PDB file of C-alpha atoms in Angstrom:
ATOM      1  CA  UNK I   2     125.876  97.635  99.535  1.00 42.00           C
ATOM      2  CA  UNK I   3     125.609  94.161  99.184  1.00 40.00           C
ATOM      3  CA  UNK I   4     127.694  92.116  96.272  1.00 43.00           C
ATOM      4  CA  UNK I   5     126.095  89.389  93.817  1.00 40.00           C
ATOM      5  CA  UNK I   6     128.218  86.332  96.118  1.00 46.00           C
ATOM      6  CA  UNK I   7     125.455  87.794  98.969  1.00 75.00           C
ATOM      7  CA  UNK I   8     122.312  87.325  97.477  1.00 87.00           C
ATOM      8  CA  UNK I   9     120.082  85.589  94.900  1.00 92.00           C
ATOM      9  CA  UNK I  10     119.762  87.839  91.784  1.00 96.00           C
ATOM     10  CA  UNK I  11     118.847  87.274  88.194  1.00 96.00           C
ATOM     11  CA  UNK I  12     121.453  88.220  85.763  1.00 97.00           C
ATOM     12  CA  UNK I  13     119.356  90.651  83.437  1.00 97.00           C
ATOM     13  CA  UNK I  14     121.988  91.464  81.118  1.00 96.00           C
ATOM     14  CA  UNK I  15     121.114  87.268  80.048  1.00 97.00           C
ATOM     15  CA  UNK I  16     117.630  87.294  80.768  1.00 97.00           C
ATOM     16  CA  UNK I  17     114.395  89.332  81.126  1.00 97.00           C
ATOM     17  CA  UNK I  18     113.040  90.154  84.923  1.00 98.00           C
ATOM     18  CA  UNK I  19     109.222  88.101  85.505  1.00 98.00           C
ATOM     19  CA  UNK I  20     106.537  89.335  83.342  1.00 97.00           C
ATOM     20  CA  UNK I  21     104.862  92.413  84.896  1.00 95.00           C
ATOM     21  CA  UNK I  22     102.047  90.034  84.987  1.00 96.00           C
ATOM     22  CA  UNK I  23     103.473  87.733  87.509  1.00 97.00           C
ATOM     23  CA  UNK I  24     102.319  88.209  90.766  1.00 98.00           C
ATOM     24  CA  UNK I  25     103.288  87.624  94.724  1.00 98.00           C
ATOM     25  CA  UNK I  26     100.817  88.225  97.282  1.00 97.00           C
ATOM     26  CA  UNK I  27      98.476  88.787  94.605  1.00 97.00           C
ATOM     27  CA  UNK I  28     100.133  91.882  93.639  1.00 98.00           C
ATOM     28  CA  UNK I  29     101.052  92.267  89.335  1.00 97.00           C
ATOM     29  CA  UNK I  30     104.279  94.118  88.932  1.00 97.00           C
ATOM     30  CA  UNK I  31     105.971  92.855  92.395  1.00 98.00           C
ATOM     31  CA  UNK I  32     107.927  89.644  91.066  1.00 98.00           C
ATOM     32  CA  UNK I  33     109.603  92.022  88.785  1.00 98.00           C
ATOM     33  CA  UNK I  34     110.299  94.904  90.325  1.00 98.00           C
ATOM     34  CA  UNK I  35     112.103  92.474  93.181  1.00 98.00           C
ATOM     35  CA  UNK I  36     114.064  90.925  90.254  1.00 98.00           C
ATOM     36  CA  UNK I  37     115.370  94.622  89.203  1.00 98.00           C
ATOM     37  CA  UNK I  38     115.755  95.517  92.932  1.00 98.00           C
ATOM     38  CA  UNK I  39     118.147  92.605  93.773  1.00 98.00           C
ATOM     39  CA  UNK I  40     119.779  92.611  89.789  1.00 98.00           C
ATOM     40  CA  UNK I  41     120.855  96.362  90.592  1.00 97.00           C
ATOM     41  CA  UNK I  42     122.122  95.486  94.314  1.00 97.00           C
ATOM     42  CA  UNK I  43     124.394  93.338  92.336  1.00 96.00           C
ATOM     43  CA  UNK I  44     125.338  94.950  89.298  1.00 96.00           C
ATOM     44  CA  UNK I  45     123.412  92.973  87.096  1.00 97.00           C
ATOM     45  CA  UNK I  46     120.505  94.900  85.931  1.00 97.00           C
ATOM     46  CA  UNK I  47     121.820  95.308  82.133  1.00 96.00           C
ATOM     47  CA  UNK I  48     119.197  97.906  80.961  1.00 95.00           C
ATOM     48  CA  UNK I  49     116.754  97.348  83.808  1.00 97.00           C
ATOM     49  CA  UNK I  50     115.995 100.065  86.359  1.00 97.00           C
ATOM     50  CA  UNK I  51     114.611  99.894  89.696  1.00 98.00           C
ATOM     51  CA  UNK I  52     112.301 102.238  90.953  1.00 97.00           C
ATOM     52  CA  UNK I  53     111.400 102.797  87.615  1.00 96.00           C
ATOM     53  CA  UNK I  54     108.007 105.042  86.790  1.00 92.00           C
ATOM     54  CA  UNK I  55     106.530 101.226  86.536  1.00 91.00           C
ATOM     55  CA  UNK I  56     108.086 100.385  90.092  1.00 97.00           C
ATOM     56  CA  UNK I  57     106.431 103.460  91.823  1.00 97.00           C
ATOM     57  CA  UNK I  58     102.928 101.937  90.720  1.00 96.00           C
ATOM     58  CA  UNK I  59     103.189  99.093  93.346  1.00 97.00           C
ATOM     59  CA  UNK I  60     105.377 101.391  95.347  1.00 98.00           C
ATOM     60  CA  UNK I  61     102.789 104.028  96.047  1.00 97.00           C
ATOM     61  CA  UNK I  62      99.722 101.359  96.178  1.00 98.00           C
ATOM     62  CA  UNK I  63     101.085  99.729  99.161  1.00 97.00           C
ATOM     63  CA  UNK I  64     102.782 103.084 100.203  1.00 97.00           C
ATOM     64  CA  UNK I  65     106.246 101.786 100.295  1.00 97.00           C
ATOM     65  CA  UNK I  66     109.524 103.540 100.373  1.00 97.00           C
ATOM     66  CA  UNK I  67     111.995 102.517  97.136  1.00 98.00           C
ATOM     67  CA  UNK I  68     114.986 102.810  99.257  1.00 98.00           C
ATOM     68  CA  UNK I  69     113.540 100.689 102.238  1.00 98.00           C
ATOM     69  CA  UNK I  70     112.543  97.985 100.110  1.00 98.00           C
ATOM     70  CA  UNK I  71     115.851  97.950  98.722  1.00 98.00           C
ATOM     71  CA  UNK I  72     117.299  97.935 102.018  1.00 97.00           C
ATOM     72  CA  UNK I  73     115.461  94.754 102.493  1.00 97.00           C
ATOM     73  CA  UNK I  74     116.481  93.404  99.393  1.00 98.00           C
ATOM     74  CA  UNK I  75     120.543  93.307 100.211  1.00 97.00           C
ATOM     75  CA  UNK I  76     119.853  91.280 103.153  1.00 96.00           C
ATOM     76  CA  UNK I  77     119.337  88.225 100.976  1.00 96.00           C
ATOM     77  CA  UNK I  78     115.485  87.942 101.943  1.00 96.00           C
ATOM     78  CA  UNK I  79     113.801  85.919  99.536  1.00 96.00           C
ATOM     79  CA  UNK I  80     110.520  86.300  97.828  1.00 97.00           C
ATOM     80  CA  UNK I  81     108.247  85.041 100.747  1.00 97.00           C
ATOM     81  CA  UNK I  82     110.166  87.145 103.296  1.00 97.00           C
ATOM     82  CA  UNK I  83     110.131  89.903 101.546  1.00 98.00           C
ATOM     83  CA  UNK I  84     106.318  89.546 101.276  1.00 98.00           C
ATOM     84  CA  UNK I  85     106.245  89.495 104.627  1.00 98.00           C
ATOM     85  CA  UNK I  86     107.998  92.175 105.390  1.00 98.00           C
ATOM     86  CA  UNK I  87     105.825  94.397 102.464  1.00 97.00           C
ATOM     87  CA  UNK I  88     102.673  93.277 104.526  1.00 96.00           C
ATOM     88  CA  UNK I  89     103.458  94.768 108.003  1.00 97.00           C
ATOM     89  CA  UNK I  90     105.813  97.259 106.613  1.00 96.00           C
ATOM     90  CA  UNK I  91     102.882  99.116 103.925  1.00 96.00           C
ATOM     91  CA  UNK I  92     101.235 102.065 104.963  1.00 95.00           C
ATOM     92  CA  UNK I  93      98.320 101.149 102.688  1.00 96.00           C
ATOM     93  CA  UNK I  94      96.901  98.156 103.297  1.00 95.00           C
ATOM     94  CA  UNK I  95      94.282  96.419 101.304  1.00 96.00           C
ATOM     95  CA  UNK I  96      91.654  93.497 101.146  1.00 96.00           C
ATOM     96  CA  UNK I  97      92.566  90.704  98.662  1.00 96.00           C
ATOM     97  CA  UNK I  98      89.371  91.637  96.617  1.00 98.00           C
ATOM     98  CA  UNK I  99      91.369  95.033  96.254  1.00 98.00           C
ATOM     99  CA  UNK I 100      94.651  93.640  95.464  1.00 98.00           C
ATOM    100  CA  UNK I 101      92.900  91.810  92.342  1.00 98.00           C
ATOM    101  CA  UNK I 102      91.293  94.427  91.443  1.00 98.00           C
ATOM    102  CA  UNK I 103      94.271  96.869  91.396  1.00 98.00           C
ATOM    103  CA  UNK I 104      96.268  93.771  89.714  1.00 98.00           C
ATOM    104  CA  UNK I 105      93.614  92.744  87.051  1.00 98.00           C
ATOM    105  CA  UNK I 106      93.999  96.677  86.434  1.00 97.00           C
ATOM    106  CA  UNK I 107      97.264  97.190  86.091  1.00 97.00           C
ATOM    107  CA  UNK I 108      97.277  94.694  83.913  1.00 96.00           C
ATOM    108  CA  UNK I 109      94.952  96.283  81.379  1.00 96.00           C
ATOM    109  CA  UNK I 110      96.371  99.452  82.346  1.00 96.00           C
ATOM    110  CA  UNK I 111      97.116 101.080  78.643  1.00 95.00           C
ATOM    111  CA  UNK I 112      98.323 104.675  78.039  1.00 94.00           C
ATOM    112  CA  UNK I 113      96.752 107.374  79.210  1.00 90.00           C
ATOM    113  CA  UNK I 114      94.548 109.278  77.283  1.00 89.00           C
ATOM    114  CA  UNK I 115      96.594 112.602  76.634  1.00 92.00           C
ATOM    115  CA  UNK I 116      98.183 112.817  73.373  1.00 95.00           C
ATOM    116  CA  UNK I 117     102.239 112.840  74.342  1.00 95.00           C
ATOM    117  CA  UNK I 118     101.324 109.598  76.239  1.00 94.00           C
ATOM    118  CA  UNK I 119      99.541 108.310  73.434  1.00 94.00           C
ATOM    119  CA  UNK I 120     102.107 108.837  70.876  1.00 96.00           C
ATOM    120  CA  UNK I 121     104.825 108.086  73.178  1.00 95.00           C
ATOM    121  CA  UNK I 122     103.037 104.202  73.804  1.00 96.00           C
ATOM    122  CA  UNK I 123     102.676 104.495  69.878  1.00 95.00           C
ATOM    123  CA  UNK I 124     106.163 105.064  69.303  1.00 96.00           C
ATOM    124  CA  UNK I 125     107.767 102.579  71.453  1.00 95.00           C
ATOM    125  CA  UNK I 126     105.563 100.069  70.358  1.00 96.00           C
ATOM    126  CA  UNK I 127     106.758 100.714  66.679  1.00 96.00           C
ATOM    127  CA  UNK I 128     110.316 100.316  67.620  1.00 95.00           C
ATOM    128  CA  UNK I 129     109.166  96.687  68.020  1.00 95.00           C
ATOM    129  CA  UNK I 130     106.983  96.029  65.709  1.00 93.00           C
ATOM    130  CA  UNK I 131     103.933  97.712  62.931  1.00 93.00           C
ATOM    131  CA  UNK I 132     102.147  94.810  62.597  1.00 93.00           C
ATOM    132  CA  UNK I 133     100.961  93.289  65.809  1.00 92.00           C
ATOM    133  CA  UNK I 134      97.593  94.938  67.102  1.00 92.00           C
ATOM    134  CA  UNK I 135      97.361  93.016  70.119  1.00 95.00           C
ATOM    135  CA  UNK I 136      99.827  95.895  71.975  1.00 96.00           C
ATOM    136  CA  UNK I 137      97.607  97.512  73.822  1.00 96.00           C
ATOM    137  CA  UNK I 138      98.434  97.799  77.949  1.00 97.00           C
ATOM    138  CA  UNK I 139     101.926  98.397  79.099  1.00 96.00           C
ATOM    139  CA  UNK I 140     101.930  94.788  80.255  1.00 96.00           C
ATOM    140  CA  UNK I 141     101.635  93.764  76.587  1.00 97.00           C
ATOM    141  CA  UNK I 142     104.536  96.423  75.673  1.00 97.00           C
ATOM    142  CA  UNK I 143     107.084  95.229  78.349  1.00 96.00           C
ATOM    143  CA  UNK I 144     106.469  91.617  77.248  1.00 97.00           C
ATOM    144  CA  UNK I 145     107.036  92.110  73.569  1.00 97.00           C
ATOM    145  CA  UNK I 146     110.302  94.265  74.784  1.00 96.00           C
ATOM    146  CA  UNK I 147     111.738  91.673  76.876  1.00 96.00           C
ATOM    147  CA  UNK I 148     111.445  88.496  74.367  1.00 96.00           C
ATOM    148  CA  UNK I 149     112.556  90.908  71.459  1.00 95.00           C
ATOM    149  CA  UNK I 150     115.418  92.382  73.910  1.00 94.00           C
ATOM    150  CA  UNK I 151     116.563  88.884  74.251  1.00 95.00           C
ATOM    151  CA  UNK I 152     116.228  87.235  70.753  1.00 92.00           C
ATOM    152  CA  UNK I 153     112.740  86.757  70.100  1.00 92.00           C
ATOM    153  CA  UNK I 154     110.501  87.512  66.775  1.00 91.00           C
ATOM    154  CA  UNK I 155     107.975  90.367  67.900  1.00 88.00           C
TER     155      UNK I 155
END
């Protein structure tokens, strides 16, 4: 395993990972599932988890293995090489029409329609906030928990 002097990794017990809505290679969720990735390589994921039902999204789109990617991680690689790497490494490959497609989706991506996920959503959503209506994808939820995690108003 590779220690925090090795590598380039946010310090998420200080700050928030990217937005879910960030995006490398066109693909949402990426930017901050690399930011957990390296964070937890060097002990600095705070409450952040890698691999992490949101991670296996992107994971199983591209057909990626967790552990492999992680691998790739503790070498140091930066965003672009990592990129790289994800594009002749994925046993799913798509066209970039795809990729926005899948990414403009995930985006919107709200809970699903059974009721435990619905109240679930519902529930963590009120541990934020019972006024704001505009909560209505998981990108909107993971937003309003980072900046309230860290300090902000909801």
């Amino acid at each position: 395993m590779t220690n925090s002097t090795t590598i380039s990794a946010p310090d998420l017990t200080l700050r928030p990972p990217r937005s879910g809505r960030c995006r490398l290679g066109g693909y949402a969720l990426l930017p901050r599932m690399l930011d957990k990735g390296r964070a937890t390589i060097a002990g600095i994921n705070g409450e952040y988890n890698y691999n992490s039902p949101h991670d296996e999204h992107i994971l199983n789109y591209l057909g990626l293995d967790a552990a492999a990617l992680r691998e790739q991680l503790a070498t140091g690689k930066g965003d672009g090489e990592i990129l790289k790497w994800i594009n002749a490494t994925a046993t799913h490959k798509h066209a970039p029409w795809e990729i926005e497609q899948w990414s403009d989706f995930m985006q919107r991506r709200g809970p699903d329609s059974d009721a435990e996920t619905i109240a679930f959503f519902a529930e963590a959503v009120g541990k934020f906030t019972k006024t704001r209506e505009d909560i209505k994808a998981w990108a909107d939820l993971l937003d309003l928990d980072d900046h309230v995690t860290f300090g902000g108003k909801p």
